[in-house]
Amino acid sequence: MADAPHPDEITTDTELDRAIAEVLTEMRVADPARSTELGRRLVDLLDRRNAADANRTADIGTVAAGIDRAVRALDDASSSAELMRRACERVAELCSAKRVVLSRLDGDRIIPVTWFSADPGTMPSPPAEFDIVDGSPEAEALATNTVSVGPDVPVALQELLGLNGFTTAPVVVGGAAAALVHVSSPLDDTRRRALGVFVEVLGGCFERVGLESRRERQNALLHDSARRWAGDTEVDTAPPRGVSELAPAQTDPDAAEQPLLDPLTDREADVARLVLTGASNSAIAEELVITVDTVKSHVKRILRKTGATNRAELIARYQSGTR
């Protein structure tokens, strides 16, 4: 049997396990002198494997602590913009990466919206939007809702991320991928899993921040709509935060809209409230951190469930209820 590689030439866990197996196999038929030599080699290999296991355990502990710090950094973000900025910073720290890009999805388009560089003095120009290519790591990540690694950085991101490969992960909001995170290096298994955990939490944070800001904006917009359609000039256009009594009972938009929204799911009701304010599909998608296609699907279901033929009829029903 040919001599196994020198220990210094073994660089991966697979090579280490293979070398141990080969030594054990040879020891079964070796003479005493050779067995002694193989025994010393086996001890050395086992020590190396134990050291590798210890290093891996320590690395996992470090990454776990990093996930905890990253998640805590998101807790008090008060807006989607602040949440995205913090997310990019924390991903860079968690993955030991120099640059991170967070993009929103609009159908088959990837639109970069926030990015972070560990070298802010060399920050390149904003990256352009680009298409999702069939078979690309982005397409795989979105199809499987998992972290994916690619060797070829998309052209639009090369100035920012470099040319040495990348890792991308989908951010799922409301059950659908709404954003993508690109990291400027191919990550190992441990950090890929850590990134997967972090973006899952990030999706929940987007839902929380979106819900809080939506409620405030919807209350103000619906209140203003009630004032305009009721012809009540005494009603303030921006009620104090937390005040639910907007006007006399007959002009309360919450009461007027409730029968209209009863057949809808919570997410459909969120979309419907924005439709009632006259918001476009693009504006709704940005507000709810979902894709335009998802908004269109929700609107179709809303019209079907409410029996309205189009947005104008839906709004007219709401307006007639507020008079």
Short mmCIF file of N, CA and C in Angstrom, two decimals, residues 40-191:
data_model
loop_
_atom_site.label_atom_id
_atom_site.label_comp_id
_atom_site.label_asym_id
_atom_site.label_seq_id
_atom_site.Cartn_x
_atom_site.Cartn_y
_atom_site.Cartn_z
N ARG A 40 1.92 5.50 15.85
CA ARG A 40 2.28 6.90 16.10
C ARG A 40 1.54 7.83 15.12
N ARG A 41 1.44 7.38 13.88
CA ARG A 41 0.75 8.19 12.88
C ARG A 41 -0.74 8.31 13.21
N LEU A 42 -1.33 7.21 13.69
CA LEU A 42 -2.74 7.23 14.05
C LEU A 42 -2.99 8.20 15.19
N VAL A 43 -2.13 8.18 16.21
CA VAL A 43 -2.29 9.11 17.33
C VAL A 43 -2.24 10.55 16.83
N ASP A 44 -1.30 10.82 15.94
CA ASP A 44 -1.18 12.17 15.39
C ASP A 44 -2.45 12.59 14.65
N LEU A 45 -2.98 11.67 13.83
CA LEU A 45 -4.18 11.98 13.07
C LEU A 45 -5.39 12.20 13.99
N LEU A 46 -5.51 11.35 15.02
CA LEU A 46 -6.62 11.50 15.96
C LEU A 46 -6.52 12.81 16.73
N ASP A 47 -5.29 13.20 17.09
CA ASP A 47 -5.11 14.49 17.77
C ASP A 47 -5.55 15.63 16.86
N ARG A 48 -5.20 15.50 15.57
CA ARG A 48 -5.60 16.55 14.65
C ARG A 48 -7.12 16.62 14.49
N ARG A 49 -7.76 15.45 14.46
CA ARG A 49 -9.21 15.46 14.33
C ARG A 49 -9.87 16.05 15.57
N ASN A 50 -9.36 15.71 16.76
CA ASN A 50 -9.91 16.28 17.99
C ASN A 50 -9.73 17.79 18.02
N ALA A 51 -8.56 18.25 17.55
CA ALA A 51 -8.31 19.69 17.53
C ALA A 51 -9.26 20.38 16.55
N ALA A 52 -9.50 19.72 15.39
CA ALA A 52 -10.42 20.28 14.40
C ALA A 52 -11.83 20.35 14.97
N ASP A 53 -12.23 19.29 15.69
CA ASP A 53 -13.56 19.30 16.31
C ASP A 53 -13.69 20.41 17.35
N ALA A 54 -12.63 20.60 18.13
CA ALA A 54 -12.66 21.65 19.15
C ALA A 54 -12.74 23.03 18.50
N ASN A 55 -11.97 23.21 17.43
CA ASN A 55 -12.02 24.50 16.72
C ASN A 55 -13.40 24.75 16.12
N ARG A 56 -13.99 23.68 15.60
CA ARG A 56 -15.31 23.82 14.99
C ARG A 56 -16.35 24.19 16.06
N THR A 57 -16.25 23.55 17.21
CA THR A 57 -17.17 23.84 18.30
C THR A 57 -17.03 25.30 18.74
N ALA A 58 -15.78 25.75 18.87
CA ALA A 58 -15.54 27.13 19.27
C ALA A 58 -16.08 28.10 18.21
N ASP A 59 -15.89 27.73 16.93
CA ASP A 59 -16.37 28.59 15.85
C ASP A 59 -17.89 28.68 15.87
N ILE A 60 -18.55 27.53 16.11
CA ILE A 60 -20.01 27.53 16.19
C ILE A 60 -20.48 28.41 17.34
N GLY A 61 -19.77 28.33 18.47
CA GLY A 61 -20.12 29.18 19.61
C GLY A 61 -19.98 30.66 19.27
N THR A 62 -18.91 31.00 18.55
CA THR A 62 -18.70 32.39 18.14
C THR A 62 -19.81 32.85 17.21
N VAL A 63 -20.17 32.00 16.25
CA VAL A 63 -21.23 32.34 15.30
C VAL A 63 -22.56 32.49 16.03
N ALA A 64 -22.84 31.59 16.98
CA ALA A 64 -24.10 31.66 17.73
C ALA A 64 -24.19 32.98 18.50
N ALA A 65 -23.07 33.39 19.09
CA ALA A 65 -23.05 34.67 19.80
C ALA A 65 -23.27 35.82 18.82
N GLY A 66 -22.71 35.66 17.61
CA GLY A 66 -22.90 36.68 16.58
C GLY A 66 -24.35 36.78 16.14
N ILE A 67 -25.03 35.64 16.02
CA ILE A 67 -26.46 35.67 15.67
C ILE A 67 -27.24 36.40 16.75
N ASP A 68 -26.92 36.13 18.00
CA ASP A 68 -27.62 36.79 19.10
C ASP A 68 -27.43 38.30 19.05
N ARG A 69 -26.20 38.75 18.81
CA ARG A 69 -25.94 40.19 18.72
C ARG A 69 -26.68 40.80 17.52
N ALA A 70 -26.64 40.07 16.40
CA ALA A 70 -27.28 40.58 15.18
C ALA A 70 -28.78 40.72 15.37
N VAL A 71 -29.41 39.72 15.98
CA VAL A 71 -30.85 39.76 16.17
C VAL A 71 -31.24 40.88 17.14
N ARG A 72 -30.47 41.04 18.22
CA ARG A 72 -30.78 42.09 19.19
C ARG A 72 -30.66 43.48 18.56
N ALA A 73 -29.77 43.61 17.57
CA ALA A 73 -29.59 44.90 16.91
C ALA A 73 -30.81 45.30 16.08
N LEU A 74 -31.66 44.34 15.76
CA LEU A 74 -32.85 44.63 14.96
C LEU A 74 -34.06 45.01 15.80
N ASP A 75 -33.99 44.74 17.09
CA ASP A 75 -35.18 44.80 17.94
C ASP A 75 -35.88 46.15 17.91
N ASP A 76 -35.12 47.25 18.00
CA ASP A 76 -35.78 48.54 18.16
C ASP A 76 -35.74 49.39 16.89
N ALA A 77 -35.50 48.75 15.74
CA ALA A 77 -35.54 49.49 14.48
C ALA A 77 -36.96 50.01 14.26
N SER A 78 -37.09 51.31 13.97
CA SER A 78 -38.41 51.93 13.90
C SER A 78 -38.94 52.10 12.49
N SER A 79 -38.14 51.77 11.49
CA SER A 79 -38.59 51.91 10.11
C SER A 79 -37.92 50.85 9.25
N SER A 80 -38.50 50.60 8.07
CA SER A 80 -37.92 49.61 7.16
C SER A 80 -36.54 50.04 6.72
N ALA A 81 -36.34 51.34 6.48
CA ALA A 81 -35.04 51.84 6.04
C ALA A 81 -33.97 51.58 7.10
N GLU A 82 -34.30 51.87 8.36
CA GLU A 82 -33.35 51.63 9.44
C GLU A 82 -33.10 50.14 9.61
N LEU A 83 -34.14 49.35 9.47
CA LEU A 83 -34.01 47.90 9.60
C LEU A 83 -33.08 47.34 8.53
N MET A 84 -33.23 47.80 7.29
CA MET A 84 -32.37 47.32 6.20
C MET A 84 -30.92 47.72 6.42
N ARG A 85 -30.71 48.96 6.87
CA ARG A 85 -29.34 49.42 7.13
C ARG A 85 -28.69 48.57 8.21
N ARG A 86 -29.40 48.37 9.31
CA ARG A 86 -28.84 47.56 10.40
C ARG A 86 -28.62 46.12 9.95
N ALA A 87 -29.54 45.60 9.15
CA ALA A 87 -29.41 44.22 8.68
C ALA A 87 -28.13 44.03 7.89
N CYS A 88 -27.82 44.96 6.99
CA CYS A 88 -26.61 44.84 6.19
C CYS A 88 -25.36 44.87 7.08
N GLU A 89 -25.35 45.75 8.05
CA GLU A 89 -24.21 45.84 8.96
C GLU A 89 -24.03 44.54 9.75
N ARG A 90 -25.14 44.01 10.25
CA ARG A 90 -25.06 42.82 11.08
C ARG A 90 -24.69 41.58 10.26
N VAL A 91 -25.19 41.50 9.02
CA VAL A 91 -24.81 40.37 8.16
C VAL A 91 -23.32 40.40 7.89
N ALA A 92 -22.77 41.59 7.63
CA ALA A 92 -21.34 41.71 7.39
C ALA A 92 -20.54 41.21 8.59
N GLU A 93 -20.98 41.59 9.79
CA GLU A 93 -20.28 41.14 11.00
C GLU A 93 -20.45 39.64 11.19
N LEU A 94 -21.67 39.14 11.03
CA LEU A 94 -21.96 37.73 11.26
C LEU A 94 -21.19 36.84 10.30
N CYS A 95 -21.06 37.26 9.05
CA CYS A 95 -20.43 36.44 8.01
C CYS A 95 -18.97 36.79 7.77
N SER A 96 -18.43 37.72 8.57
CA SER A 96 -17.05 38.18 8.37
C SER A 96 -16.84 38.61 6.92
N ALA A 97 -17.79 39.35 6.40
CA ALA A 97 -17.75 39.81 5.00
C ALA A 97 -17.51 41.31 4.96
N LYS A 98 -16.86 41.75 3.88
CA LYS A 98 -16.56 43.18 3.75
C LYS A 98 -17.74 43.97 3.20
N ARG A 99 -18.57 43.33 2.37
CA ARG A 99 -19.66 44.08 1.75
C ARG A 99 -20.92 43.22 1.66
N VAL A 100 -22.06 43.89 1.83
CA VAL A 100 -23.36 43.22 1.80
C VAL A 100 -24.34 44.13 1.05
N VAL A 101 -25.20 43.51 0.25
CA VAL A 101 -26.24 44.24 -0.48
C VAL A 101 -27.59 43.63 -0.13
N LEU A 102 -28.58 44.49 0.15
CA LEU A 102 -29.94 44.01 0.37
C LEU A 102 -30.81 44.60 -0.75
N SER A 103 -31.52 43.73 -1.45
CA SER A 103 -32.34 44.15 -2.59
C SER A 103 -33.78 43.72 -2.37
N ARG A 104 -34.70 44.51 -2.91
CA ARG A 104 -36.10 44.08 -2.91
C ARG A 104 -36.41 43.42 -4.25
N LEU A 105 -37.46 42.61 -4.26
CA LEU A 105 -37.86 41.88 -5.45
C LEU A 105 -39.10 42.53 -6.06
N ASP A 106 -39.07 42.67 -7.37
CA ASP A 106 -40.23 43.18 -8.10
C ASP A 106 -40.43 42.27 -9.30
N GLY A 107 -41.27 41.25 -9.11
CA GLY A 107 -41.41 40.24 -10.16
C GLY A 107 -40.10 39.50 -10.35
N ASP A 108 -39.55 39.54 -11.58
CA ASP A 108 -38.28 38.89 -11.88
C ASP A 108 -37.11 39.86 -11.83
N ARG A 109 -37.31 41.01 -11.20
CA ARG A 109 -36.25 42.00 -11.09
C ARG A 109 -35.72 42.07 -9.66
N ILE A 110 -34.41 42.21 -9.54
CA ILE A 110 -33.74 42.41 -8.26
C ILE A 110 -33.31 43.87 -8.21
N ILE A 111 -33.81 44.59 -7.22
CA ILE A 111 -33.57 46.03 -7.15
C ILE A 111 -32.80 46.35 -5.86
N PRO A 112 -31.48 46.57 -5.95
CA PRO A 112 -30.70 46.90 -4.74
C PRO A 112 -31.21 48.19 -4.09
N VAL A 113 -31.39 48.14 -2.77
CA VAL A 113 -31.90 49.32 -2.07
C VAL A 113 -30.98 49.77 -0.93
N THR A 114 -30.23 48.86 -0.34
CA THR A 114 -29.34 49.20 0.77
C THR A 114 -28.08 48.36 0.67
N TRP A 115 -26.95 48.95 0.99
CA TRP A 115 -25.70 48.18 0.96
C TRP A 115 -24.76 48.70 2.03
N PHE A 116 -23.82 47.83 2.40
CA PHE A 116 -22.86 48.16 3.46
C PHE A 116 -21.47 47.78 2.99
N SER A 117 -20.50 48.63 3.32
CA SER A 117 -19.11 48.33 3.02
C SER A 117 -18.28 48.57 4.27
N ALA A 118 -17.39 47.63 4.56
CA ALA A 118 -16.49 47.80 5.70
C ALA A 118 -15.45 48.88 5.41
N ASP A 119 -15.34 49.27 4.14
CA ASP A 119 -14.43 50.34 3.74
C ASP A 119 -15.26 51.48 3.13
N PRO A 120 -15.94 52.28 3.96
CA PRO A 120 -16.86 53.29 3.44
C PRO A 120 -16.20 54.31 2.54
N GLY A 121 -14.89 54.54 2.71
CA GLY A 121 -14.19 55.50 1.87
C GLY A 121 -14.08 55.06 0.43
N THR A 122 -14.27 53.75 0.19
CA THR A 122 -14.15 53.23 -1.18
C THR A 122 -15.50 52.75 -1.70
N MET A 123 -16.58 53.28 -1.14
CA MET A 123 -17.91 52.84 -1.53
C MET A 123 -18.18 53.18 -2.99
N PRO A 124 -18.55 52.18 -3.82
CA PRO A 124 -18.82 52.44 -5.23
C PRO A 124 -20.19 53.08 -5.43
N SER A 125 -20.50 53.37 -6.69
CA SER A 125 -21.79 53.96 -7.01
C SER A 125 -22.90 52.94 -6.77
N PRO A 126 -24.14 53.40 -6.59
CA PRO A 126 -25.24 52.48 -6.33
C PRO A 126 -25.37 51.44 -7.44
N PRO A 127 -25.55 50.16 -7.09
CA PRO A 127 -25.69 49.12 -8.11
C PRO A 127 -27.02 49.23 -8.84
N ALA A 128 -27.02 48.82 -10.11
CA ALA A 128 -28.23 48.86 -10.92
C ALA A 128 -29.09 47.63 -10.66
N GLU A 129 -30.36 47.73 -10.96
CA GLU A 129 -31.24 46.57 -10.83
C GLU A 129 -30.93 45.59 -11.95
N PHE A 130 -31.29 44.32 -11.75
CA PHE A 130 -30.99 43.31 -12.76
C PHE A 130 -32.01 42.18 -12.67
N ASP A 131 -32.06 41.36 -13.74
CA ASP A 131 -33.03 40.27 -13.82
C ASP A 131 -32.57 39.03 -13.08
N ILE A 132 -33.51 38.26 -12.57
CA ILE A 132 -33.22 36.93 -12.04
C ILE A 132 -33.02 35.99 -13.22
N VAL A 133 -31.90 35.33 -13.26
CA VAL A 133 -31.57 34.44 -14.38
C VAL A 133 -31.89 33.00 -13.98
N ASP A 134 -32.57 32.27 -14.86
CA ASP A 134 -32.88 30.87 -14.59
C ASP A 134 -31.61 30.08 -14.30
N GLY A 135 -31.65 29.28 -13.24
CA GLY A 135 -30.50 28.47 -12.89
C GLY A 135 -29.45 29.18 -12.07
N SER A 136 -29.63 30.47 -11.83
CA SER A 136 -28.65 31.23 -11.04
C SER A 136 -28.82 30.94 -9.56
N PRO A 137 -27.80 31.28 -8.74
CA PRO A 137 -27.95 31.10 -7.29
C PRO A 137 -29.14 31.88 -6.74
N GLU A 138 -29.44 33.05 -7.31
CA GLU A 138 -30.60 33.82 -6.86
C GLU A 138 -31.89 33.04 -7.13
N ALA A 139 -31.99 32.47 -8.34
CA ALA A 139 -33.19 31.70 -8.67
C ALA A 139 -33.31 30.48 -7.77
N GLU A 140 -32.18 29.82 -7.49
CA GLU A 140 -32.20 28.65 -6.60
C GLU A 140 -32.61 29.04 -5.19
N ALA A 141 -32.05 30.15 -4.70
CA ALA A 141 -32.39 30.60 -3.34
C ALA A 141 -33.87 30.91 -3.22
N LEU A 142 -34.43 31.55 -4.25
CA LEU A 142 -35.85 31.91 -4.21
C LEU A 142 -36.75 30.70 -4.37
N ALA A 143 -36.31 29.73 -5.19
CA ALA A 143 -37.13 28.54 -5.42
C ALA A 143 -37.19 27.65 -4.19
N THR A 144 -36.10 27.63 -3.42
CA THR A 144 -36.01 26.71 -2.28
C THR A 144 -36.09 27.41 -0.93
N ASN A 145 -36.09 28.77 -0.93
CA ASN A 145 -36.05 29.54 0.31
C ASN A 145 -34.88 29.12 1.19
N THR A 146 -33.72 28.94 0.54
CA THR A 146 -32.52 28.55 1.27
C THR A 146 -31.35 29.44 0.85
N VAL A 147 -30.28 29.38 1.62
CA VAL A 147 -29.06 30.12 1.30
C VAL A 147 -28.34 29.41 0.16
N SER A 148 -27.83 30.18 -0.81
CA SER A 148 -27.19 29.60 -1.98
C SER A 148 -25.86 30.32 -2.25
N VAL A 149 -24.88 29.57 -2.75
CA VAL A 149 -23.55 30.11 -3.04
C VAL A 149 -23.30 30.07 -4.54
N GLY A 150 -22.68 31.12 -5.08
CA GLY A 150 -22.38 31.16 -6.50
C GLY A 150 -20.97 31.64 -6.76
N PRO A 151 -20.32 31.14 -7.83
CA PRO A 151 -18.94 31.56 -8.14
C PRO A 151 -18.87 32.86 -8.92
N ASP A 152 -19.92 33.16 -9.71
CA ASP A 152 -19.89 34.31 -10.60
C ASP A 152 -20.83 35.40 -10.10
N VAL A 153 -20.26 36.50 -9.64
CA VAL A 153 -21.04 37.61 -9.11
C VAL A 153 -21.81 38.28 -10.25
N PRO A 154 -23.12 38.58 -10.07
CA PRO A 154 -23.87 39.29 -11.11
C PRO A 154 -23.16 40.57 -11.52
N VAL A 155 -23.18 40.88 -12.81
CA VAL A 155 -22.46 42.04 -13.33
C VAL A 155 -22.82 43.31 -12.58
N ALA A 156 -24.10 43.49 -12.29
CA ALA A 156 -24.55 44.71 -11.62
C ALA A 156 -23.95 44.88 -10.23
N LEU A 157 -23.50 43.78 -9.61
CA LEU A 157 -22.98 43.83 -8.24
C LEU A 157 -21.47 43.67 -8.17
N GLN A 158 -20.82 43.50 -9.31
CA GLN A 158 -19.38 43.20 -9.28
C GLN A 158 -18.56 44.33 -8.70
N GLU A 159 -18.92 45.57 -9.00
CA GLU A 159 -18.15 46.69 -8.45
C GLU A 159 -18.24 46.72 -6.93
N LEU A 160 -19.37 46.33 -6.41
CA LEU A 160 -19.58 46.36 -4.97
C LEU A 160 -19.07 45.11 -4.27
N LEU A 161 -19.38 43.93 -4.84
CA LEU A 161 -19.06 42.67 -4.16
C LEU A 161 -17.73 42.06 -4.60
N GLY A 162 -17.16 42.53 -5.71
CA GLY A 162 -15.93 41.92 -6.21
C GLY A 162 -16.23 40.75 -7.11
N LEU A 163 -15.21 39.95 -7.39
CA LEU A 163 -15.33 38.87 -8.37
C LEU A 163 -15.06 37.49 -7.78
N ASN A 164 -14.93 37.39 -6.48
CA ASN A 164 -14.49 36.14 -5.86
C ASN A 164 -15.63 35.28 -5.33
N GLY A 165 -16.79 35.35 -5.96
CA GLY A 165 -17.92 34.54 -5.52
C GLY A 165 -18.76 35.26 -4.49
N PHE A 166 -19.93 34.69 -4.19
CA PHE A 166 -20.86 35.35 -3.28
C PHE A 166 -21.79 34.32 -2.67
N THR A 167 -22.53 34.78 -1.67
CA THR A 167 -23.59 33.98 -1.06
C THR A 167 -24.86 34.84 -1.05
N THR A 168 -25.99 34.23 -1.34
CA THR A 168 -27.25 34.97 -1.34
C THR A 168 -28.31 34.22 -0.55
N ALA A 169 -29.20 34.98 0.09
CA ALA A 169 -30.25 34.37 0.91
C ALA A 169 -31.53 35.17 0.75
N PRO A 170 -32.68 34.49 0.65
CA PRO A 170 -33.96 35.18 0.52
C PRO A 170 -34.49 35.63 1.87
N VAL A 171 -35.17 36.78 1.88
CA VAL A 171 -35.85 37.26 3.08
C VAL A 171 -37.34 37.06 2.85
N VAL A 172 -37.96 36.20 3.63
CA VAL A 172 -39.36 35.84 3.44
C VAL A 172 -40.23 36.70 4.35
N VAL A 173 -41.19 37.39 3.75
CA VAL A 173 -42.12 38.25 4.48
C VAL A 173 -43.54 37.86 4.11
N GLY A 174 -44.33 37.53 5.09
CA GLY A 174 -45.71 37.15 4.81
C GLY A 174 -45.84 35.90 3.96
N GLY A 175 -44.90 34.97 4.12
CA GLY A 175 -44.96 33.70 3.40
C GLY A 175 -44.37 33.72 2.01
N ALA A 176 -43.85 34.86 1.54
CA ALA A 176 -43.27 34.94 0.20
C ALA A 176 -41.95 35.71 0.27
N ALA A 177 -41.00 35.33 -0.58
CA ALA A 177 -39.72 36.02 -0.63
C ALA A 177 -39.94 37.44 -1.12
N ALA A 178 -39.49 38.42 -0.35
CA ALA A 178 -39.67 39.83 -0.70
C ALA A 178 -38.35 40.54 -0.94
N ALA A 179 -37.25 39.91 -0.53
CA ALA A 179 -35.94 40.56 -0.66
C ALA A 179 -34.86 39.50 -0.76
N LEU A 180 -33.67 39.95 -1.18
CA LEU A 180 -32.49 39.09 -1.26
C LEU A 180 -31.32 39.78 -0.58
N VAL A 181 -30.53 39.01 0.14
CA VAL A 181 -29.28 39.50 0.71
C VAL A 181 -28.12 38.88 -0.06
N HIS A 182 -27.20 39.71 -0.55
CA HIS A 182 -25.98 39.22 -1.20
C HIS A 182 -24.79 39.53 -0.30
N VAL A 183 -23.94 38.53 -0.08
CA VAL A 183 -22.75 38.67 0.74
C VAL A 183 -21.52 38.48 -0.15
N SER A 184 -20.48 39.26 0.08
CA SER A 184 -19.35 39.32 -0.85
C SER A 184 -18.36 38.18 -0.73
N SER A 185 -18.79 37.00 -0.34
CA SER A 185 -17.89 35.85 -0.31
C SER A 185 -18.71 34.57 -0.20
N PRO A 186 -18.18 33.46 -0.73
CA PRO A 186 -18.84 32.16 -0.52
C PRO A 186 -18.65 31.74 0.94
N LEU A 187 -19.71 31.47 1.64
CA LEU A 187 -19.62 31.16 3.06
C LEU A 187 -19.49 29.66 3.29
N ASP A 188 -18.86 29.29 4.40
CA ASP A 188 -18.79 27.88 4.78
C ASP A 188 -20.15 27.45 5.34
N ASP A 189 -20.26 26.15 5.62
CA ASP A 189 -21.56 25.61 6.06
C ASP A 189 -22.07 26.29 7.33
N THR A 190 -21.18 26.51 8.29
CA THR A 190 -21.60 27.10 9.56
C THR A 190 -22.19 28.49 9.36
N ARG A 191 -21.51 29.31 8.57
CA ARG A 191 -21.99 30.68 8.36
C ARG A 191 -23.17 30.73 7.41
#
